[in-house]
């Protein structure tokens, strides 16, 4: 599989000419050239992980693409008054979208503050290989080939991210969810999370938007 990073939290995974899009949100530039999409995973309802425009654009080019997300995503899209069918997923679900197998983990977004409601969130494991937790520290139930680790957000502390990477102990780690950081802030986060990756024997690779890694 080929994993291409786009801005912020968006990944495009390709296998055998088919593509899976994860979290195309407001901090991601328009995915104008995305064809061959068989599925879209939206880990939670926050706008930096999906927008009406991004989803509509994908479906215009790929009308048969299936959209997956937790209950909160289905509700948010319904409130947006767009004709998009969301297949609701939850912890423990496994979905086949050829050539991808999707497994979902967790149920809740990490706490931002006690005054802010906690929304639904699912992590997704693709083909028993690539794991992205959304906005959470939910652990997969096995070692994975590639972890997409969030490094910048109102809900996270870098020490917690380091512990998360060490706990997952993937073969490879890439940083994501970084558009809220300055260039200097990204450099710091990458250095610290890279240190954690080294502790658990994980290769750490920083991908710029449009760059890819094969698993």
PDB file of N, CA and C in Angstrom, residues 1-4 12-21 35-38 96-101 126-130 213 215:
ATOM      1  N   UNK A   1       0.847  -1.196   0.000  1.00  0.00           N
ATOM      2  CA  UNK A   1       0.000   0.000   0.000  1.00  0.00           C
ATOM      3  C   UNK A   1       0.880   1.243   0.000  1.00  0.00           C
ATOM      4  N   UNK A   2       0.361   2.292  -0.602  1.00  0.00           N
ATOM      5  CA  UNK A   2       1.029   3.581  -0.583  1.00  0.00           C
ATOM      6  C   UNK A   2       0.210   4.555   0.244  1.00  0.00           C
ATOM      7  N   UNK A   3       0.848   5.185   1.214  1.00  0.00           N
ATOM      8  CA  UNK A   3       0.188   6.152   2.094  1.00  0.00           C
ATOM      9  C   UNK A   3       0.705   7.535   1.742  1.00  0.00           C
ATOM     10  N   UNK A   4      -0.197   8.413   1.312  1.00  0.00           N
ATOM     11  CA  UNK A   4       0.174   9.792   0.973  1.00  0.00           C
ATOM     12  C   UNK A   4      -0.405  10.726   2.016  1.00  0.00           C
ATOM     13  N   UNK A  12      -4.333   9.665   2.237  1.00  0.00           N
ATOM     14  CA  UNK A  12      -4.909   8.919   1.129  1.00  0.00           C
ATOM     15  C   UNK A  12      -4.098   7.644   0.992  1.00  0.00           C
ATOM     16  N   UNK A  13      -4.775   6.502   1.123  1.00  0.00           N
ATOM     17  CA  UNK A  13      -4.118   5.206   1.044  1.00  0.00           C
ATOM     18  C   UNK A  13      -4.528   4.538  -0.262  1.00  0.00           C
ATOM     19  N   UNK A  14      -3.540   4.057  -0.994  1.00  0.00           N
ATOM     20  CA  UNK A  14      -3.800   3.476  -2.313  1.00  0.00           C
ATOM     21  C   UNK A  14      -3.306   2.049  -2.384  1.00  0.00           C
ATOM     22  N   UNK A  15      -4.137   1.197  -2.979  1.00  0.00           N
ATOM     23  CA  UNK A  15      -3.754  -0.188  -3.234  1.00  0.00           C
ATOM     24  C   UNK A  15      -4.472  -0.662  -4.490  1.00  0.00           C
ATOM     25  N   UNK A  16      -3.728  -1.246  -5.395  1.00  0.00           N
ATOM     26  CA  UNK A  16      -4.283  -1.831  -6.618  1.00  0.00           C
ATOM     27  C   UNK A  16      -5.177  -0.848  -7.362  1.00  0.00           C
ATOM     28  N   UNK A  17      -4.785   0.428  -7.379  1.00  0.00           N
ATOM     29  CA  UNK A  17      -5.527   1.450  -8.107  1.00  0.00           C
ATOM     30  C   UNK A  17      -6.716   2.029  -7.366  1.00  0.00           C
ATOM     31  N   UNK A  18      -7.053   1.474  -6.194  1.00  0.00           N
ATOM     32  CA  UNK A  18      -8.165   1.990  -5.389  1.00  0.00           C
ATOM     33  C   UNK A  18      -7.621   2.864  -4.269  1.00  0.00           C
ATOM     34  N   UNK A  19      -8.432   3.834  -3.862  1.00  0.00           N
ATOM     35  CA  UNK A  19      -7.985   4.779  -2.845  1.00  0.00           C
ATOM     36  C   UNK A  19      -8.981   4.871  -1.690  1.00  0.00           C
ATOM     37  N   UNK A  20      -8.425   5.049  -0.498  1.00  0.00           N
ATOM     38  CA  UNK A  20      -9.190   5.307   0.716  1.00  0.00           C
ATOM     39  C   UNK A  20      -8.742   6.658   1.245  1.00  0.00           C
ATOM     40  N   UNK A  21      -9.703   7.556   1.513  1.00  0.00           N
ATOM     41  CA  UNK A  21      -9.393   8.883   2.031  1.00  0.00           C
ATOM     42  C   UNK A  21      -9.784   8.926   3.506  1.00  0.00           C
ATOM     43  N   UNK A  35      -9.210  10.467  -7.655  1.00  0.00           N
ATOM     44  CA  UNK A  35     -10.122   9.561  -8.354  1.00  0.00           C
ATOM     45  C   UNK A  35      -9.883   8.154  -7.834  1.00  0.00           C
ATOM     46  N   UNK A  36     -10.772   7.236  -8.180  1.00  0.00           N
ATOM     47  CA  UNK A  36     -10.615   5.865  -7.743  1.00  0.00           C
ATOM     48  C   UNK A  36     -10.887   5.650  -6.274  1.00  0.00           C
ATOM     49  N   UNK A  37     -11.596   6.591  -5.644  1.00  0.00           N
ATOM     50  CA  UNK A  37     -11.872   6.487  -4.208  1.00  0.00           C
ATOM     51  C   UNK A  37     -13.022   5.507  -3.979  1.00  0.00           C
ATOM     52  N   UNK A  38     -12.772   4.493  -3.148  1.00  0.00           N
ATOM     53  CA  UNK A  38     -13.818   3.530  -2.814  1.00  0.00           C
ATOM     54  C   UNK A  38     -14.410   3.785  -1.433  1.00  0.00           C
ATOM     55  N   UNK A  96     -15.376  -4.453   5.029  1.00  0.00           N
ATOM     56  CA  UNK A  96     -14.622  -4.747   3.810  1.00  0.00           C
ATOM     57  C   UNK A  96     -15.027  -3.754   2.726  1.00  0.00           C
ATOM     58  N   UNK A  97     -14.062  -3.017   2.225  1.00  0.00           N
ATOM     59  CA  UNK A  97     -14.251  -2.117   1.091  1.00  0.00           C
ATOM     60  C   UNK A  97     -13.098  -2.422   0.146  1.00  0.00           C
ATOM     61  N   UNK A  98     -13.296  -3.370  -0.699  1.00  0.00           N
ATOM     62  CA  UNK A  98     -12.191  -3.891  -1.522  1.00  0.00           C
ATOM     63  C   UNK A  98     -11.421  -2.777  -2.216  1.00  0.00           C
ATOM     64  N   UNK A  99     -10.086  -2.848  -2.105  1.00  0.00           N
ATOM     65  CA  UNK A  99      -9.237  -3.876  -1.520  1.00  0.00           C
ATOM     66  C   UNK A  99      -8.823  -3.593  -0.077  1.00  0.00           C
ATOM     67  N   UNK A 100      -9.656  -2.868   0.668  1.00  0.00           N
ATOM     68  CA  UNK A 100      -9.319  -2.466   2.025  1.00  0.00           C
ATOM     69  C   UNK A 100     -10.198  -3.167   3.053  1.00  0.00           C
ATOM     70  N   UNK A 101      -9.570  -3.542   4.160  1.00  0.00           N
ATOM     71  CA  UNK A 101     -10.291  -3.998   5.338  1.00  0.00           C
ATOM     72  C   UNK A 101     -10.103  -2.935   6.421  1.00  0.00           C
ATOM     73  N   UNK A 126      -6.198   0.039   8.834  1.00  0.00           N
ATOM     74  CA  UNK A 126      -6.417  -0.318   7.432  1.00  0.00           C
ATOM     75  C   UNK A 126      -5.533  -1.498   7.060  1.00  0.00           C
ATOM     76  N   UNK A 127      -6.177  -2.567   6.605  1.00  0.00           N
ATOM     77  CA  UNK A 127      -5.471  -3.768   6.136  1.00  0.00           C
ATOM     78  C   UNK A 127      -4.466  -4.294   7.150  1.00  0.00           C
ATOM     79  N   UNK A 128      -4.873  -4.220   8.430  1.00  0.00           N
ATOM     80  CA  UNK A 128      -4.041  -4.775   9.506  1.00  0.00           C
ATOM     81  C   UNK A 128      -2.642  -4.164   9.502  1.00  0.00           C
ATOM     82  N   UNK A 129      -2.528  -2.924   8.963  1.00  0.00           N
ATOM     83  CA  UNK A 129      -1.198  -2.371   8.728  1.00  0.00           C
ATOM     84  C   UNK A 129      -1.054  -0.911   9.145  1.00  0.00           C
ATOM     85  N   UNK A 130      -1.967  -0.043   8.668  1.00  0.00           N
ATOM     86  CA  UNK A 130      -1.862   1.401   8.901  1.00  0.00           C
ATOM     87  C   UNK A 130      -2.910   1.820   9.921  1.00  0.00           C
ATOM     88  N   UNK A 213       4.630   7.140   1.548  1.00  0.00           N
ATOM     89  CA  UNK A 213       5.418   6.079   2.157  1.00  0.00           C
ATOM     90  C   UNK A 213       4.735   4.757   1.819  1.00  0.00           C
ATOM     91  N   UNK A 215       3.978   0.701   2.543  1.00  0.00           N
ATOM     92  CA  UNK A 215       3.969  -0.264   3.630  1.00  0.00           C
ATOM     93  C   UNK A 215       3.767  -1.665   3.069  1.00  0.00           C
TER      94      UNK A 215
END
